[in-house]
Amino acid sequence: GIQVEQSPPDLILQEGANSTLRCNFSDSVNNLQWFHQNPWGQLINLFYIPSGTKQNGRLSATTVATERYSLLYISSSQTTDSGVYFCAVTGNEKLTFGTGTRLTIIP
Amino acid sequence: DAGVIQSPRHEVTEMGQEVTLRCKPISGHDYLFWYRQTMMRGLELLIYFNNNVPIDDSGMPEDRFSAKMPNASFSTLKIQPSEPRDSAVYFCASSPVWTGGNYGYTFGSGTRLTVV
């Protein structure tokens, strides 16, 4: 099946800093989503982005499908951004999740 | 829309007891998925339905697990008998199409199951 790798596994930043999270996938995809799992365990859908660039407030994402990677940018980090960020993809089969990036924002 | 609704939010049960988790997908979504999240294995797909029909249950860990979707607005995941290693967070998700459509898959808030 398709492999999804995320980096870095852990990231600790001061409030106000910017960050870039990366997702690499091993095959062509029909669907790519970024999720934020907050400290309460909820999976929040951030972006549906199989290709191109999208922005939502302080967050933006870019997927370069031909090179099989996606990037999630977080600007001016806030403590509420803490949690685990997952990339998930669908190729010819099920939605497969990466192992996540744990982001901790320090006040 | 209220989103994907799961119940209960938390469940604590004794080993050997039957556990039933419930999910109400978003109206109009033809696909429903059950995922399990553990520290060791991350998020893994257990089973998914298309138009109420189970399509792929290869992720169901063993015969103690069963899932049903009697109609388009309701699905259950049952564990009988439950074991401590079943402790995990169980998520339900729905989607209008296989690829996710314009917004992707929508996940419920999950059920945190603890088997003691």
PDB file of C-alpha atoms in Angstrom:
ATOM      1  CA  GLY A   1       0.000   0.000   0.000  1.00  0.00           C
ATOM      2  CA  ILE A   2       0.876   3.663  -0.161  1.00  0.00           C
ATOM      3  CA  GLN A   3       3.408   4.905   2.390  1.00  0.00           C
ATOM      4  CA  VAL A   4       3.060   8.281   4.108  1.00  0.00           C
ATOM      5  CA  GLU A   5       5.961   9.843   5.965  1.00  0.00           C
ATOM      6  CA  GLN A   6       5.804  13.020   7.986  1.00  0.00           C
ATOM      7  CA  SER A   7       8.580  15.204   9.310  1.00  0.00           C
ATOM      8  CA  PRO A   8       9.647  16.314  11.765  1.00  0.00           C
ATOM      9  CA  PRO A   9       8.101  13.925  14.299  1.00  0.00           C
ATOM     10  CA  ASP A  10       8.258  16.547  17.027  1.00  0.00           C
ATOM     11  CA  LEU A  11       8.495  20.321  16.953  1.00  0.00           C
ATOM     12  CA  ILE A  12       8.687  22.728  19.882  1.00  0.00           C
ATOM     13  CA  LEU A  13       8.366  26.432  19.137  1.00  0.00           C
ATOM     14  CA  GLN A  14       7.912  29.698  20.914  1.00  0.00           C
ATOM     15  CA  GLU A  15       4.609  31.465  20.466  1.00  0.00           C
ATOM     16  CA  GLY A  16       4.755  33.728  17.413  1.00  0.00           C
ATOM     17  CA  ALA A  17       7.168  31.541  15.454  1.00  0.00           C
ATOM     18  CA  ASN A  18       6.494  30.099  11.997  1.00  0.00           C
ATOM     19  CA  SER A  19       6.706  26.409  11.104  1.00  0.00           C
ATOM     20  CA  THR A  20       6.686  24.096   8.107  1.00  0.00           C
ATOM     21  CA  LEU A  21       5.500  20.503   8.315  1.00  0.00           C
ATOM     22  CA  ARG A  22       6.220  18.062   5.531  1.00  0.00           C
ATOM     23  CA  CYS A  23       4.372  15.017   4.181  1.00  0.00           C
ATOM     24  CA  ASN A  24       5.939  12.645   1.642  1.00  0.00           C
ATOM     25  CA  PHE A  25       3.932   9.905  -0.046  1.00  0.00           C
ATOM     26  CA  SER A  26       5.068   6.967  -2.115  1.00  0.00           C
ATOM     27  CA  ASP A  27       2.539   6.913  -4.958  1.00  0.00           C
ATOM     28  CA  SER A  28       0.103   9.107  -6.870  1.00  0.00           C
ATOM     29  CA  VAL A  29      -2.906  10.212  -4.833  1.00  0.00           C
ATOM     30  CA  ASN A  30      -6.511  11.219  -5.418  1.00  0.00           C
ATOM     31  CA  ASN A  31      -6.989  12.824  -2.061  1.00  0.00           C
ATOM     32  CA  LEU A  32      -4.694  14.476   0.453  1.00  0.00           C
ATOM     33  CA  GLN A  33      -5.889  15.974   3.693  1.00  0.00           C
ATOM     34  CA  TRP A  34      -4.225  17.705   6.612  1.00  0.00           C
ATOM     35  CA  PHE A  35      -5.776  17.186  10.032  1.00  0.00           C
ATOM     36  CA  HIS A  36      -5.109  18.726  13.414  1.00  0.00           C
ATOM     37  CA  GLN A  37      -5.719  16.491  16.420  1.00  0.00           C
ATOM     38  CA  ASN A  38      -6.198  18.796  19.356  1.00  0.00           C
ATOM     39  CA  PRO A  39      -5.346  17.919  22.977  1.00  0.00           C
ATOM     40  CA  TRP A  40      -8.926  16.662  23.438  1.00  0.00           C
ATOM     41  CA  GLY A  41      -8.412  14.094  20.681  1.00  0.00           C
ATOM     42  CA  GLN A  42     -10.653  15.642  18.054  1.00  0.00           C
ATOM     43  CA  LEU A  43      -9.546  15.323  14.422  1.00  0.00           C
ATOM     44  CA  ILE A  44     -10.116  18.655  12.733  1.00  0.00           C
ATOM     45  CA  ASN A  45     -10.004  18.760   8.946  1.00  0.00           C
ATOM     46  CA  LEU A  46      -7.676  21.608   7.963  1.00  0.00           C
ATOM     47  CA  PHE A  47      -7.279  21.222   4.229  1.00  0.00           C
ATOM     48  CA  TYR A  48      -8.392  18.995   1.402  1.00  0.00           C
ATOM     49  CA  ILE A  49      -5.533  19.545  -1.022  1.00  0.00           C
ATOM     50  CA  PRO A  50      -4.676  16.834  -3.574  1.00  0.00           C
ATOM     51  CA  SER A  51      -2.785  19.500  -5.532  1.00  0.00           C
ATOM     52  CA  GLY A  52      -2.068  23.228  -5.557  1.00  0.00           C
ATOM     53  CA  THR A  53      -2.084  25.751  -2.727  1.00  0.00           C
ATOM     54  CA  LYS A  54      -4.738  26.788  -0.239  1.00  0.00           C
ATOM     55  CA  GLN A  55      -4.788  29.272   2.597  1.00  0.00           C
ATOM     56  CA  ASN A  56      -6.993  29.634   5.635  1.00  0.00           C
ATOM     57  CA  GLY A  57      -5.985  32.429   7.975  1.00  0.00           C
ATOM     58  CA  ARG A  58      -2.569  31.719   9.473  1.00  0.00           C
ATOM     59  CA  LEU A  59      -2.462  28.274   7.876  1.00  0.00           C
ATOM     60  CA  SER A  60      -1.641  27.390   4.319  1.00  0.00           C
ATOM     61  CA  ALA A  61      -0.821  24.200   2.472  1.00  0.00           C
ATOM     62  CA  THR A  62       0.846  23.281  -0.787  1.00  0.00           C
ATOM     63  CA  THR A  63       0.810  19.909  -2.514  1.00  0.00           C
ATOM     64  CA  VAL A  64       3.145  19.125  -5.393  1.00  0.00           C
ATOM     65  CA  ALA A  65       1.563  15.928  -6.631  1.00  0.00           C
ATOM     66  CA  THR A  66       4.180  15.250  -9.321  1.00  0.00           C
ATOM     67  CA  GLU A  67       6.913  15.246  -6.675  1.00  0.00           C
ATOM     68  CA  ARG A  68       4.763  13.450  -4.093  1.00  0.00           C
ATOM     69  CA  TYR A  69       4.926  15.818  -1.196  1.00  0.00           C
ATOM     70  CA  SER A  70       2.815  18.326   0.673  1.00  0.00           C
ATOM     71  CA  LEU A  71       3.731  21.123   3.052  1.00  0.00           C
ATOM     72  CA  LEU A  72       1.698  22.697   5.832  1.00  0.00           C
ATOM     73  CA  TYR A  73       2.706  26.194   6.910  1.00  0.00           C
ATOM     74  CA  ILE A  74       1.718  27.705  10.227  1.00  0.00           C
ATOM     75  CA  SER A  75       2.527  31.368  10.737  1.00  0.00           C
ATOM     76  CA  SER A  76       2.553  33.358  13.964  1.00  0.00           C
ATOM     77  CA  SER A  77       1.969  30.227  16.065  1.00  0.00           C
ATOM     78  CA  GLN A  78      -0.424  30.342  19.010  1.00  0.00           C
ATOM     79  CA  THR A  79      -0.671  27.981  21.946  1.00  0.00           C
ATOM     80  CA  THR A  80      -3.958  26.699  20.525  1.00  0.00           C
ATOM     81  CA  ASP A  81      -2.005  25.351  17.543  1.00  0.00           C
ATOM     82  CA  SER A  82      -0.487  22.696  19.792  1.00  0.00           C
ATOM     83  CA  GLY A  83      -1.390  19.112  19.021  1.00  0.00           C
ATOM     84  CA  VAL A  84      -0.609  16.504  16.415  1.00  0.00           C
ATOM     85  CA  TYR A  85      -0.827  17.255  12.711  1.00  0.00           C
ATOM     86  CA  PHE A  86      -1.635  14.358  10.400  1.00  0.00           C
ATOM     87  CA  CYS A  87      -1.354  14.043   6.674  1.00  0.00           C
ATOM     88  CA  ALA A  88      -3.632  11.424   5.095  1.00  0.00           C
ATOM     89  CA  VAL A  89      -3.848  10.276   1.492  1.00  0.00           C
ATOM     90  CA  THR A  90      -5.993   8.099  -0.743  1.00  0.00           C
ATOM     91  CA  GLY A  91      -4.546   6.527  -3.858  1.00  0.00           C
ATOM     92  CA  ASN A  92      -6.321   3.512  -5.243  1.00  0.00           C
ATOM     93  CA  GLU A  93      -7.296   2.354  -1.810  1.00  0.00           C
ATOM     94  CA  LYS A  94      -8.124   3.450   1.688  1.00  0.00           C
ATOM     95  CA  LEU A  95      -7.303   6.760   3.355  1.00  0.00           C
ATOM     96  CA  THR A  96      -3.912   6.160   4.909  1.00  0.00           C
ATOM     97  CA  PHE A  97      -2.521   8.323   7.681  1.00  0.00           C
ATOM     98  CA  GLY A  98       1.035   9.342   8.352  1.00  0.00           C
ATOM     99  CA  THR A  99       2.491   9.035  11.850  1.00  0.00           C
ATOM    100  CA  GLY A 100       1.999  12.727  12.530  1.00  0.00           C
ATOM    101  CA  THR A 101       4.008  15.730  13.712  1.00  0.00           C
ATOM    102  CA  ARG A 102       3.573  16.665  17.362  1.00  0.00           C
ATOM    103  CA  LEU A 103       3.687  20.461  17.643  1.00  0.00           C
ATOM    104  CA  THR A 104       4.103  22.145  21.003  1.00  0.00           C
ATOM    105  CA  ILE A 105       3.820  25.919  21.208  1.00  0.00           C
ATOM    106  CA  ILE A 106       5.348  27.457  24.321  1.00  0.00           C
ATOM    107  CA  PRO A 107       3.923  30.765  25.605  1.00  0.00           C
TER     108      PRO A 107
ATOM    109  CA  ASP B   1     -25.004  20.235   9.435  1.00  0.00           C
ATOM    110  CA  ALA B   2     -24.109  18.703  12.806  1.00  0.00           C
ATOM    111  CA  GLY B   3     -21.235  16.736  11.327  1.00  0.00           C
ATOM    112  CA  VAL B   4     -20.470  13.107  12.078  1.00  0.00           C
ATOM    113  CA  ILE B   5     -21.918  12.186  15.448  1.00  0.00           C
ATOM    114  CA  GLN B   6     -20.486   9.420  17.593  1.00  0.00           C
ATOM    115  CA  SER B   7     -21.678   8.013  20.884  1.00  0.00           C
ATOM    116  CA  PRO B   8     -20.720   7.477  23.571  1.00  0.00           C
ATOM    117  CA  ARG B   9     -17.744   9.848  23.934  1.00  0.00           C
ATOM    118  CA  HIS B  10     -16.206   7.671  26.620  1.00  0.00           C
ATOM    119  CA  GLU B  11     -16.802   4.047  27.503  1.00  0.00           C
ATOM    120  CA  VAL B  12     -15.281   2.091  30.345  1.00  0.00           C
ATOM    121  CA  THR B  13     -16.132  -1.582  30.499  1.00  0.00           C
ATOM    122  CA  GLU B  14     -14.904  -4.767  32.074  1.00  0.00           C
ATOM    123  CA  MET B  15     -13.097  -7.426  30.140  1.00  0.00           C
ATOM    124  CA  GLY B  16     -15.508  -9.887  28.590  1.00  0.00           C
ATOM    125  CA  GLN B  17     -18.384  -7.454  28.255  1.00  0.00           C
ATOM    126  CA  GLU B  18     -20.006  -6.476  24.958  1.00  0.00           C
ATOM    127  CA  VAL B  19     -19.362  -2.946  23.738  1.00  0.00           C
ATOM    128  CA  THR B  20     -21.342  -1.115  21.050  1.00  0.00           C
ATOM    129  CA  LEU B  21     -20.148   2.103  19.473  1.00  0.00           C
ATOM    130  CA  ARG B  22     -22.493   4.229  17.386  1.00  0.00           C
ATOM    131  CA  CYS B  23     -22.116   6.603  14.481  1.00  0.00           C
ATOM    132  CA  LYS B  24     -24.409   8.900  12.532  1.00  0.00           C
ATOM    133  CA  PRO B  25     -22.777  10.066   9.280  1.00  0.00           C
ATOM    134  CA  ILE B  26     -23.411  13.341   7.505  1.00  0.00           C
ATOM    135  CA  SER B  27     -26.630  13.192   5.523  1.00  0.00           C
ATOM    136  CA  GLY B  28     -25.984  12.453   1.870  1.00  0.00           C
ATOM    137  CA  HIS B  29     -22.572  10.897   2.418  1.00  0.00           C
ATOM    138  CA  ASP B  30     -22.440   7.494   0.746  1.00  0.00           C
ATOM    139  CA  TYR B  31     -19.232   6.301   2.422  1.00  0.00           C
ATOM    140  CA  LEU B  32     -18.749   5.519   6.088  1.00  0.00           C
ATOM    141  CA  PHE B  33     -15.470   4.482   7.683  1.00  0.00           C
ATOM    142  CA  TRP B  34     -14.468   3.130  11.089  1.00  0.00           C
ATOM    143  CA  TYR B  35     -10.927   3.898  12.259  1.00  0.00           C
ATOM    144  CA  ARG B  36      -9.066   2.966  15.414  1.00  0.00           C
ATOM    145  CA  GLN B  37      -6.248   4.987  16.960  1.00  0.00           C
ATOM    146  CA  THR B  38      -3.652   3.516  19.295  1.00  0.00           C
ATOM    147  CA  MET B  39      -0.235   4.671  20.351  1.00  0.00           C
ATOM    148  CA  MET B  40       1.401   1.622  18.813  1.00  0.00           C
ATOM    149  CA  ARG B  41      -0.383   1.495  15.459  1.00  0.00           C
ATOM    150  CA  GLY B  42      -1.577   5.053  14.922  1.00  0.00           C
ATOM    151  CA  LEU B  43      -4.772   5.534  12.907  1.00  0.00           C
ATOM    152  CA  GLU B  44      -5.843   2.409  11.064  1.00  0.00           C
ATOM    153  CA  LEU B  45      -8.920   1.654   8.974  1.00  0.00           C
ATOM    154  CA  LEU B  46     -11.077  -1.149  10.346  1.00  0.00           C
ATOM    155  CA  ILE B  47     -13.938  -1.297   7.844  1.00  0.00           C
ATOM    156  CA  TYR B  48     -15.811   0.886   5.401  1.00  0.00           C
ATOM    157  CA  PHE B  49     -19.282   0.923   3.863  1.00  0.00           C
ATOM    158  CA  ASN B  50     -20.621   2.226   0.576  1.00  0.00           C
ATOM    159  CA  ASN B  51     -24.371   2.818   0.428  1.00  0.00           C
ATOM    160  CA  ASN B  52     -24.784   0.760   3.631  1.00  0.00           C
ATOM    161  CA  VAL B  53     -22.924  -2.238   2.195  1.00  0.00           C
ATOM    162  CA  PRO B  54     -19.634  -3.352   3.803  1.00  0.00           C
ATOM    163  CA  ILE B  55     -16.938  -3.132   1.142  1.00  0.00           C
ATOM    164  CA  ASP B  56     -13.672  -3.888   2.913  1.00  0.00           C
ATOM    165  CA  ASP B  57     -13.384  -5.325   6.408  1.00  0.00           C
ATOM    166  CA  SER B  58      -9.790  -6.494   6.081  1.00  0.00           C
ATOM    167  CA  GLY B  59      -8.755  -4.159   8.880  1.00  0.00           C
ATOM    168  CA  MET B  60     -11.057  -5.717  11.456  1.00  0.00           C
ATOM    169  CA  PRO B  61      -8.624  -7.264  13.935  1.00  0.00           C
ATOM    170  CA  GLU B  62     -10.526 -10.452  14.728  1.00  0.00           C
ATOM    171  CA  ASP B  63     -13.916 -12.105  14.863  1.00  0.00           C
ATOM    172  CA  ARG B  64     -14.732 -10.372  18.104  1.00  0.00           C
ATOM    173  CA  PHE B  65     -15.265  -7.217  16.052  1.00  0.00           C
ATOM    174  CA  SER B  66     -18.341  -6.695  13.891  1.00  0.00           C
ATOM    175  CA  ALA B  67     -19.887  -3.672  12.180  1.00  0.00           C
ATOM    176  CA  LYS B  68     -23.274  -3.000  10.684  1.00  0.00           C
ATOM    177  CA  MET B  69     -24.981  -0.219   8.797  1.00  0.00           C
ATOM    178  CA  PRO B  70     -28.725  -0.948   8.809  1.00  0.00           C
ATOM    179  CA  ASN B  71     -29.573   2.343   7.087  1.00  0.00           C
ATOM    180  CA  ALA B  72     -27.910   5.422   5.613  1.00  0.00           C
ATOM    181  CA  SER B  73     -27.982   7.343   8.883  1.00  0.00           C
ATOM    182  CA  PHE B  74     -26.665   4.832  11.399  1.00  0.00           C
ATOM    183  CA  SER B  75     -23.778   2.441  11.919  1.00  0.00           C
ATOM    184  CA  THR B  76     -22.530   0.370  14.841  1.00  0.00           C
ATOM    185  CA  LEU B  77     -19.216  -1.197  15.731  1.00  0.00           C
ATOM    186  CA  LYS B  78     -19.517  -4.026  18.229  1.00  0.00           C
ATOM    187  CA  ILE B  79     -16.843  -5.801  20.222  1.00  0.00           C
ATOM    188  CA  GLN B  80     -17.842  -9.052  21.907  1.00  0.00           C
ATOM    189  CA  PRO B  81     -16.185 -10.077  24.149  1.00  0.00           C
ATOM    190  CA  SER B  82     -14.012  -7.051  24.835  1.00  0.00           C
ATOM    191  CA  GLU B  83     -10.361  -7.347  25.929  1.00  0.00           C
ATOM    192  CA  PRO B  84      -7.958  -4.819  27.485  1.00  0.00           C
ATOM    193  CA  ARG B  85      -5.978  -4.611  24.230  1.00  0.00           C
ATOM    194  CA  ASP B  86      -9.092  -3.192  22.548  1.00  0.00           C
ATOM    195  CA  SER B  87      -8.632   0.001  24.530  1.00  0.00           C
ATOM    196  CA  ALA B  88      -8.252   2.785  21.981  1.00  0.00           C
ATOM    197  CA  VAL B  89     -10.028   5.738  20.421  1.00  0.00           C
ATOM    198  CA  TYR B  90     -12.480   4.687  17.733  1.00  0.00           C
ATOM    199  CA  PHE B  91     -13.343   7.204  15.039  1.00  0.00           C
ATOM    200  CA  CYS B  92     -16.127   7.203  12.512  1.00  0.00           C
ATOM    201  CA  ALA B  93     -15.813   9.223   9.304  1.00  0.00           C
ATOM    202  CA  SER B  94     -18.011   9.855   6.291  1.00  0.00           C
ATOM    203  CA  SER B  95     -17.499  11.130   2.763  1.00  0.00           C
ATOM    204  CA  PRO B  96     -19.693  11.822  -0.258  1.00  0.00           C
ATOM    205  CA  VAL B  97     -17.369   9.983  -2.631  1.00  0.00           C
ATOM    206  CA  TRP B  98     -14.428   7.603  -2.342  1.00  0.00           C
ATOM    207  CA  THR B  99     -11.846  10.280  -2.999  1.00  0.00           C
ATOM    208  CA  GLY B 100     -13.373  12.610  -0.454  1.00  0.00           C
ATOM    209  CA  GLY B 101     -15.104  15.062  -2.751  1.00  0.00           C
ATOM    210  CA  ASN B 102     -14.460  18.787  -2.374  1.00  0.00           C
ATOM    211  CA  TYR B 103     -13.905  18.727   1.354  1.00  0.00           C
ATOM    212  CA  GLY B 104     -12.436  15.320   2.058  1.00  0.00           C
ATOM    213  CA  TYR B 105     -13.419  12.952   4.811  1.00  0.00           C
ATOM    214  CA  THR B 106     -15.158  14.321   7.913  1.00  0.00           C
ATOM    215  CA  PHE B 107     -14.397  12.641  11.214  1.00  0.00           C
ATOM    216  CA  GLY B 108     -16.526  12.381  14.321  1.00  0.00           C
ATOM    217  CA  SER B 109     -15.215  13.265  17.770  1.00  0.00           C
ATOM    218  CA  GLY B 110     -14.347   9.668  18.536  1.00  0.00           C
ATOM    219  CA  THR B 111     -15.179   7.220  21.312  1.00  0.00           C
ATOM    220  CA  ARG B 112     -12.474   6.591  23.878  1.00  0.00           C
ATOM    221  CA  LEU B 113     -12.826   2.964  24.951  1.00  0.00           C
ATOM    222  CA  THR B 114     -11.146   1.609  28.052  1.00  0.00           C
ATOM    223  CA  VAL B 115     -11.418  -2.087  28.836  1.00  0.00           C
ATOM    224  CA  VAL B 116     -10.324  -2.987  32.366  1.00  0.00           C
TER     225      VAL B 116
END
